mmCIF file of C-alpha atoms and ligand atoms in Angstrom:
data_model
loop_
_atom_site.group_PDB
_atom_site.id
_atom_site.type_symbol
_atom_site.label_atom_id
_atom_site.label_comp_id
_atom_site.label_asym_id
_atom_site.label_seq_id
_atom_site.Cartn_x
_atom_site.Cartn_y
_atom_site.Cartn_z
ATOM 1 C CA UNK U 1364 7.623 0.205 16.750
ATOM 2 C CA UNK U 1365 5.264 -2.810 15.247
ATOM 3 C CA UNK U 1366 5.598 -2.413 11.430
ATOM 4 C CA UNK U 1367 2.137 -4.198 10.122
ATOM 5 C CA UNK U 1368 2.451 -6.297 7.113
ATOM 6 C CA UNK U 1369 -0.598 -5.688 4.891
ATOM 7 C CA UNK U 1370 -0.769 -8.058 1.741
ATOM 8 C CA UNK U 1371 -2.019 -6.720 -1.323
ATOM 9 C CA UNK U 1372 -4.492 -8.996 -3.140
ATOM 10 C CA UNK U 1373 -4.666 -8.153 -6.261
ATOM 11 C CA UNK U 1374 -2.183 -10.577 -8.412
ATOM 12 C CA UNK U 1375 -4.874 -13.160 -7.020
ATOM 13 C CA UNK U 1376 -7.677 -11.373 -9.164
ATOM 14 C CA UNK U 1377 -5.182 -10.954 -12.161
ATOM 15 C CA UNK U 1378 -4.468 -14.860 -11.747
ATOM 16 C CA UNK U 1379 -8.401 -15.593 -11.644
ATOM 17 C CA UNK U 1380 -9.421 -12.985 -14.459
ATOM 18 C CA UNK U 1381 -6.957 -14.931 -16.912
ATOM 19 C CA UNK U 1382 -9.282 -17.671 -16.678
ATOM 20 C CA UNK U 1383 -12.762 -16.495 -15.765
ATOM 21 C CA UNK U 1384 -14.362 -18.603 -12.784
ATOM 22 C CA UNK U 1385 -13.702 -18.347 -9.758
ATOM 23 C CA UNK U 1386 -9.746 -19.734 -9.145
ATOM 24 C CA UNK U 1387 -8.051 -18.551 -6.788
ATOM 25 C CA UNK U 1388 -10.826 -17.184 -4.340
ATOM 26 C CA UNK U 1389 -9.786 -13.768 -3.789
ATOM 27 C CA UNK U 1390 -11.611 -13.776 -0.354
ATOM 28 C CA UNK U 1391 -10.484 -17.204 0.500
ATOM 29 C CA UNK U 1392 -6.877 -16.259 -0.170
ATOM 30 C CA UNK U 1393 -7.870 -13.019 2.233
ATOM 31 C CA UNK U 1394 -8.885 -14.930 4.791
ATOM 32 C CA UNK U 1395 -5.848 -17.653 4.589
ATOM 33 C CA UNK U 1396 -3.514 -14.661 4.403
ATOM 34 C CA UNK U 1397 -5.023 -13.608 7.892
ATOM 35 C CA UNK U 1398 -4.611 -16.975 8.883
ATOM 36 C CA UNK U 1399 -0.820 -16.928 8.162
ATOM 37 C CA UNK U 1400 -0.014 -13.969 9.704
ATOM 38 C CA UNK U 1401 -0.792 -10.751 7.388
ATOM 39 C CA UNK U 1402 -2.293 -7.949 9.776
ATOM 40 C CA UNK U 1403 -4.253 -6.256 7.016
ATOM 41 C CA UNK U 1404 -5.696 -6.744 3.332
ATOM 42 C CA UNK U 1405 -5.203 -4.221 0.660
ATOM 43 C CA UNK U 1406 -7.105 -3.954 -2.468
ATOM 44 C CA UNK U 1407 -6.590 -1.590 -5.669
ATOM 45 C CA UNK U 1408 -9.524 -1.560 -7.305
ATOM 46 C CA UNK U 1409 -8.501 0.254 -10.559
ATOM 47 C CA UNK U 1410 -11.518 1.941 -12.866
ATOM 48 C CA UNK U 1411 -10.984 -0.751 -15.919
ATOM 49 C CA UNK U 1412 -11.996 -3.587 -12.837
ATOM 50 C CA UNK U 1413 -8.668 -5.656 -14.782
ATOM 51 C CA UNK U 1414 -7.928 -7.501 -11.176
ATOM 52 C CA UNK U 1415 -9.633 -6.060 -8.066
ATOM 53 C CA UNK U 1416 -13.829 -6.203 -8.683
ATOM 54 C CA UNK U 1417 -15.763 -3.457 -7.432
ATOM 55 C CA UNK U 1418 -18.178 -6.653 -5.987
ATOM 56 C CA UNK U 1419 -14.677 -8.601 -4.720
ATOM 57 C CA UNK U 1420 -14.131 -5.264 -2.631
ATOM 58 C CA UNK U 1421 -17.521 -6.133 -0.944
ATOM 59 C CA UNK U 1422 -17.478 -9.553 -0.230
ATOM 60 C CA UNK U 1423 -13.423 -8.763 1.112
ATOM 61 C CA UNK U 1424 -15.431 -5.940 3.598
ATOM 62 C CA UNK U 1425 -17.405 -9.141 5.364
ATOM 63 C CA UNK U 1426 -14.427 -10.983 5.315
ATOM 64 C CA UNK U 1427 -11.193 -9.179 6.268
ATOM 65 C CA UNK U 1428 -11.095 -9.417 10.157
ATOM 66 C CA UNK U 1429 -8.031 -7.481 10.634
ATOM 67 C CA UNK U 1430 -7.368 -4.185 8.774
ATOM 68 C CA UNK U 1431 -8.791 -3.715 5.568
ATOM 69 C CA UNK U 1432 -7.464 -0.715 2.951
ATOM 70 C CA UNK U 1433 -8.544 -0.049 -0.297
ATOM 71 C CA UNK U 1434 -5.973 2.102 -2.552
ATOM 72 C CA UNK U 1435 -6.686 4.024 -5.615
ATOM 73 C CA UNK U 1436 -7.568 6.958 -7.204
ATOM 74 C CA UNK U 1437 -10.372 9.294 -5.431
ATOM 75 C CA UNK U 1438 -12.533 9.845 -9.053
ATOM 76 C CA UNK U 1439 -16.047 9.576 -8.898
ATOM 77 C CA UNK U 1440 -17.030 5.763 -8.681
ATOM 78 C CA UNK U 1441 -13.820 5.150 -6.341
ATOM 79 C CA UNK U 1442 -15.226 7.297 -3.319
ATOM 80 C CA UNK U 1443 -18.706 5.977 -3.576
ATOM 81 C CA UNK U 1444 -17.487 2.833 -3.560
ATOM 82 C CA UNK U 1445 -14.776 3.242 -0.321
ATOM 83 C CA UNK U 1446 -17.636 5.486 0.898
ATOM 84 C CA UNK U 1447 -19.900 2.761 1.148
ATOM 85 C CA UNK U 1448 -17.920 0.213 1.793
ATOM 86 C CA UNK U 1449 -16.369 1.972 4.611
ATOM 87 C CA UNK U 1450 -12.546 0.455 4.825
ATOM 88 C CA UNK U 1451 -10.582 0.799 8.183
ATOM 89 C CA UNK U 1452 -7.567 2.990 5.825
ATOM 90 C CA UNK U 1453 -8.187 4.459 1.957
ATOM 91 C CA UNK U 1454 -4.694 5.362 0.510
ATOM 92 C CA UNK U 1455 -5.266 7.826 -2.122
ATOM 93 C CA UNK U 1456 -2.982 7.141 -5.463
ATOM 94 C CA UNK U 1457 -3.116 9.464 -7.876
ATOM 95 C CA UNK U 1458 -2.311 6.535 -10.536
ATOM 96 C CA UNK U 1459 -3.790 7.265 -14.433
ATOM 97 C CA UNK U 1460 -6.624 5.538 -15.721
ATOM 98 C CA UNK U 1461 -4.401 2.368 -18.239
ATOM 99 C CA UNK U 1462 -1.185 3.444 -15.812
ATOM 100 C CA UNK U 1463 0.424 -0.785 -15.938
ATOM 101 C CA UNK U 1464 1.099 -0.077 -11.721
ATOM 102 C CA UNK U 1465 0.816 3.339 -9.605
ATOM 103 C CA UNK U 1466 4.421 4.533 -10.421
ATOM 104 C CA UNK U 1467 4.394 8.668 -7.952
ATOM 105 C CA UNK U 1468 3.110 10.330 -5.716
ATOM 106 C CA UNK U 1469 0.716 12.824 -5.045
ATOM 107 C CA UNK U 1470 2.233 16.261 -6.064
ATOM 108 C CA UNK U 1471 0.425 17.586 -3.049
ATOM 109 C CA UNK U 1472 1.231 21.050 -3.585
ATOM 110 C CA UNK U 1473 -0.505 21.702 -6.942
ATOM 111 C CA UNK U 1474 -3.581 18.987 -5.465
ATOM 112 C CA UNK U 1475 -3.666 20.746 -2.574
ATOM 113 C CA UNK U 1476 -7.416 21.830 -2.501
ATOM 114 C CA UNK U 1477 -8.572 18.533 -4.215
ATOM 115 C CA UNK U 1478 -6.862 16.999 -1.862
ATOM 116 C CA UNK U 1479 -8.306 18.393 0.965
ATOM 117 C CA UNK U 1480 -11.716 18.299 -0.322
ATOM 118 C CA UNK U 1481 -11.727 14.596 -1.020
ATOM 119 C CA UNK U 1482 -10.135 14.001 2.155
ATOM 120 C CA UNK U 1483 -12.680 15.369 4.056
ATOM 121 C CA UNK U 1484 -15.371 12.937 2.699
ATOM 122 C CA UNK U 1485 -13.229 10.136 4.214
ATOM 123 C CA UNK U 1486 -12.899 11.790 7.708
ATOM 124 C CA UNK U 1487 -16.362 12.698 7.945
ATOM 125 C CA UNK U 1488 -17.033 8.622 7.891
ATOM 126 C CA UNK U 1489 -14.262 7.689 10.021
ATOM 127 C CA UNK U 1490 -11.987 6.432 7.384
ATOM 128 C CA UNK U 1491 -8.285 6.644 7.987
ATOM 129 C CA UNK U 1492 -6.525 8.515 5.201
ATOM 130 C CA UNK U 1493 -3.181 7.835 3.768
ATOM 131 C CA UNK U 1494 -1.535 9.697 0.344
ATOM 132 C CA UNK U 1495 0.887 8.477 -1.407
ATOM 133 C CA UNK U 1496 4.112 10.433 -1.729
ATOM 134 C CA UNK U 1497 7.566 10.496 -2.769
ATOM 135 C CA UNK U 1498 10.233 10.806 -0.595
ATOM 136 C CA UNK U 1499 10.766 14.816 -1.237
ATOM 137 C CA UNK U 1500 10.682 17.041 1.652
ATOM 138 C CA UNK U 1501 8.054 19.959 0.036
ATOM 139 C CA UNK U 1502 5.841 17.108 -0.748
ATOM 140 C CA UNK U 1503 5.470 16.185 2.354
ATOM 141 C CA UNK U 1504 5.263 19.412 4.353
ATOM 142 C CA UNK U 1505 2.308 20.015 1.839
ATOM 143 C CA UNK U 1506 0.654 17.086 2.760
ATOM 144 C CA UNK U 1507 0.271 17.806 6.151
ATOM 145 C CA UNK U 1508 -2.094 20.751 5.126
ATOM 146 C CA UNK U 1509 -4.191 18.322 3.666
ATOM 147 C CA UNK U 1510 -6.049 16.396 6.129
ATOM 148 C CA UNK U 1511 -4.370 13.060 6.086
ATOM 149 C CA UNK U 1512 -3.293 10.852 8.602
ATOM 150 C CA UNK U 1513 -0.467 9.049 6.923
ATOM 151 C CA UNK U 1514 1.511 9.387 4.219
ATOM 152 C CA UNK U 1515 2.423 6.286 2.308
ATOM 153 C CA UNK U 1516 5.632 7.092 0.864
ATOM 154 C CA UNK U 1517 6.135 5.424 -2.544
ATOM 155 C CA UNK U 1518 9.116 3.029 -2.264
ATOM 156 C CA UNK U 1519 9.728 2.646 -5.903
ATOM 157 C CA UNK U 1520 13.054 4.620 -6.336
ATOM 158 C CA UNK U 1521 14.208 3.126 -2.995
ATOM 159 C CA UNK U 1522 14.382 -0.462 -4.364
ATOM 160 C CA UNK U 1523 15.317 0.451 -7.578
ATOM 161 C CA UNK U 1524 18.475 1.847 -6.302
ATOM 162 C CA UNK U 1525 18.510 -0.410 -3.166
ATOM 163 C CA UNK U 1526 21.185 -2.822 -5.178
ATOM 164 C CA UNK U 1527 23.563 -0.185 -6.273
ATOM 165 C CA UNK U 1528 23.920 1.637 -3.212
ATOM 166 C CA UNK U 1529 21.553 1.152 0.261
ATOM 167 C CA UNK U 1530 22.559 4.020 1.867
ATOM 168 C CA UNK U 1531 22.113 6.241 -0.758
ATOM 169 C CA UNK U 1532 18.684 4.688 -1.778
ATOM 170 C CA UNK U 1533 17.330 5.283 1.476
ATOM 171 C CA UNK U 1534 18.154 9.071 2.426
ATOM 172 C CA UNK U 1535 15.801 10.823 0.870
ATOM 173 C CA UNK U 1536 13.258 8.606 3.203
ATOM 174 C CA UNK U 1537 15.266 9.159 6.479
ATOM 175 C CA UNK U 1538 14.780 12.976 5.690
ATOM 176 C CA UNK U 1539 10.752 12.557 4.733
ATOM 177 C CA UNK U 1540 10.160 10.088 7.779
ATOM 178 C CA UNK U 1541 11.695 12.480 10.114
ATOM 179 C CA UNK U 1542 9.522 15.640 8.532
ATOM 180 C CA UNK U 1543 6.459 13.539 8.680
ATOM 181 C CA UNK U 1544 6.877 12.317 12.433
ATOM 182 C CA UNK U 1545 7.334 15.962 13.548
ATOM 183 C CA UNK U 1546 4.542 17.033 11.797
ATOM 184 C CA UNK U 1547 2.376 13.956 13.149
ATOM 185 C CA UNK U 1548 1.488 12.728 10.484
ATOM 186 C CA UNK U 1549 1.654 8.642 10.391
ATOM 187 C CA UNK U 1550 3.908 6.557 7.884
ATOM 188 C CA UNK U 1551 3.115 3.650 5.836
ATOM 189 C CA UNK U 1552 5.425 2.601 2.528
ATOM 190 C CA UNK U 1553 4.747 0.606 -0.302
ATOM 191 C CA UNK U 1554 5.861 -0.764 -3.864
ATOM 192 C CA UNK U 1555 8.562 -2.746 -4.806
ATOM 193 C CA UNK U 1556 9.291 -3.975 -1.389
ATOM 194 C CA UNK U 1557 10.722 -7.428 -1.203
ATOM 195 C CA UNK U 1558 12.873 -10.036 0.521
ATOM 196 C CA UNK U 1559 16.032 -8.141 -0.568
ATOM 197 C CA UNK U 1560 15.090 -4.530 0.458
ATOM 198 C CA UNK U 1561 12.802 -4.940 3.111
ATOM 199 C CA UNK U 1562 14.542 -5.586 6.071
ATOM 200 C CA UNK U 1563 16.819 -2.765 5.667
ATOM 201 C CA UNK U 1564 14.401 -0.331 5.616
ATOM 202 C CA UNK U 1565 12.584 -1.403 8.264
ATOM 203 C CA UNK U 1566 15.561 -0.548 9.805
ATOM 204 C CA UNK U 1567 16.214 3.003 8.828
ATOM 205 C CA UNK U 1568 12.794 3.721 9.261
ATOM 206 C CA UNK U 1569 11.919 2.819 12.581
ATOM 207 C CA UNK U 1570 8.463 4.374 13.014
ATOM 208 C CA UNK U 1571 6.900 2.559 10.107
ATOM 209 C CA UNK U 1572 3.260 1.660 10.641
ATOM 210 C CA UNK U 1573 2.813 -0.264 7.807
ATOM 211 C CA UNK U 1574 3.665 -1.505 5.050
ATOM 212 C CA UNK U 1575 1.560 -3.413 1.892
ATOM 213 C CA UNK U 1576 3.083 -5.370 -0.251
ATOM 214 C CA UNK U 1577 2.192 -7.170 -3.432
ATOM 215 C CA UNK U 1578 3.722 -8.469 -6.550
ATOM 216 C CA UNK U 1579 6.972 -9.644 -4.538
ATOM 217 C CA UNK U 1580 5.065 -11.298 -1.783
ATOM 218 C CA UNK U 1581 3.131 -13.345 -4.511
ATOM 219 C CA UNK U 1582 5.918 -13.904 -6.861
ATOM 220 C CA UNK U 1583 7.905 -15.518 -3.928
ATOM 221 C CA UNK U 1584 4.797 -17.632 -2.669
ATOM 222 C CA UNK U 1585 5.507 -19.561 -5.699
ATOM 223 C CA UNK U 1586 8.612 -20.756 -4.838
ATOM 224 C CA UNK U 1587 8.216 -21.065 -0.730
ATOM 225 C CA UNK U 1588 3.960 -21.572 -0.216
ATOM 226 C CA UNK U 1589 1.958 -18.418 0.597
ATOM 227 C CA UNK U 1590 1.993 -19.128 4.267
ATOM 228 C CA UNK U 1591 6.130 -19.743 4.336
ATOM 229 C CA UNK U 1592 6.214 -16.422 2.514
ATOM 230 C CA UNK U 1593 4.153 -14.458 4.648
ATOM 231 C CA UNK U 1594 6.283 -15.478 7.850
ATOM 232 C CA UNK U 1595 9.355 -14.793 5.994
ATOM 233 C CA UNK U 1596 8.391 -10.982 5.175
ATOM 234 C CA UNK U 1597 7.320 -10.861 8.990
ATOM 235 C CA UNK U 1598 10.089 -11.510 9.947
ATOM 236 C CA UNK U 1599 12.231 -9.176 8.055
ATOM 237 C CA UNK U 1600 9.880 -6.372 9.731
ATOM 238 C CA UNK U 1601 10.955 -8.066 13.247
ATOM 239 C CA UNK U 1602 14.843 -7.710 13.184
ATOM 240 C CA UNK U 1603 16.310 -5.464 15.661
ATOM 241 C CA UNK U 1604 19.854 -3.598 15.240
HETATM 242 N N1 LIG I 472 1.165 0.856 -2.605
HETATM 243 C C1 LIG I 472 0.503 1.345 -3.670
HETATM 244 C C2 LIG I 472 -0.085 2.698 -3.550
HETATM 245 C C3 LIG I 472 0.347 0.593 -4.840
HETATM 246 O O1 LIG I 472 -0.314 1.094 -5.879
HETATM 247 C C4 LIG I 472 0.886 -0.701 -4.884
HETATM 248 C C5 LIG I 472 0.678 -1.555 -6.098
HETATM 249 O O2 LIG I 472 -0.665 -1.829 -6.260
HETATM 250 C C6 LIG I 472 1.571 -1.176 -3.753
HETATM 251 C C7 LIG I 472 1.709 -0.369 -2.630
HETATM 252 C C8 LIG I 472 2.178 -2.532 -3.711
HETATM 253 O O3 LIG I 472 3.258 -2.583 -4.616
HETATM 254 P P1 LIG I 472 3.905 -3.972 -4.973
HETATM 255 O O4 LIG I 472 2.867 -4.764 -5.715
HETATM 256 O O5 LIG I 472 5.086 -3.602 -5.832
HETATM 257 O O6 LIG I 472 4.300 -4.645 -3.691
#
């Protein structure tokens, strides 16, 4: 299966907000991502606006050609604003307000009902949803009751632990992915994915859909150019065993 590559924006706001002005573009670096290969833009417009603007999340809408997805947490402002904006995916995150970077899951048991009610908005305007969740077996099974189309399963503990020992890292994830595909529901993963981790994943999860990727993906586009960078991640999503 075609893994997409979705780049996550956002460091390119934090750069420009350091400064005030308008350097680096955050739609121009959109649309040169696109150029260099990414097959979707994410955005995480947080409530305190410190990177992603609500009005950069507009001006991305008219200029994202391939698949845009806005993440964050479904509070009031955040629906209106993927409600009218009207993204191809919304990942729901269920980060806190001053929270430094989204760092679990949904517990989608006790959010059930919330869940499912702010789900529904999405659906009803042809929004795909994905939730993020951990890699935990009840988490999953719960999420199925609530609407979504995908899971994004939170890849945080996976590269933490990646270094240490792979196959251990990764288990819990082999036993989600396979609960999620025979429940139907789709599977994305993202955070802390990089040049190290990546590949291997890929590989153990072979019916990933997509995956977004930040703060690495930025971080090396210092060293190698954005466009070098992008290939390179491409390409660890294109290895076959
Ligand atoms: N997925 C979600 C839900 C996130 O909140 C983030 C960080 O904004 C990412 C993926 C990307 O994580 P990273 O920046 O570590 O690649």
């Amino acid at each position: 299966m075609h893994t997409k590559l979705s780049v996550n924006i956002n460091k390119f706001a934090t750069l420009r907000n350091s400064r005030g002005g308008n350097n680096p573009d955050v739609v121009k670096a959109a649309v040169d991502a696109e150029r260099f290969g990414a097959e979707g833009i994410t955005v995480h417009p947080r409530p305190d606006q410190r990177h992603i603007r609500y009005d950069d999340v507009f001006a991305l809408k008219n200029a994202v050609t391939t698949e845009f997805n806005i993440e964050g947490n479904p509070l009031g402002e955040f629906i209106k604003l993927v409600l009218q904006v009207k993204p191809n995916q919304v990942t729901l995150v269920p980060d806190a307000e001053h929270a430094l970077t989204s760092d679990e899951g949904w517990d989608t048991i006790k959010y059930a009902s919330f869940l499912k009610d702010t789900i529904a908005q999405f659906k009803e305007q042809n929004i795909r949803v994905s939730i993020f969740c951990n890699a935990d077996e009840r988490l999953v099974e719960a999420a199925k009751a609530t609407g979504t189309d995908r899971i994004e399963l939170y890849t945080g503990p996976y590269a933490h632990h990646y270094h240490t020992d792979k196959n251990k890292a990764i288990k819990d994830y082999i036993l989600a992915a396979n609960i999620a595909t025979n429940l139907g529901l789709g599977i994305n993963a993202g955070h802390d994915l990089d040049l190290h981790n990546l590949e291997f994943f890929k590989q153990q999860i072979p019916n990933l859909l997509e995956v977004s990727i930040g703060h690495a993906l930025i971080c090396d586009s210092i060293y190698y150019g954005f466009e070098n960078t992008i290939q390179m991640y491409k390409r660890k999503l294109s290895t076959i065993i």
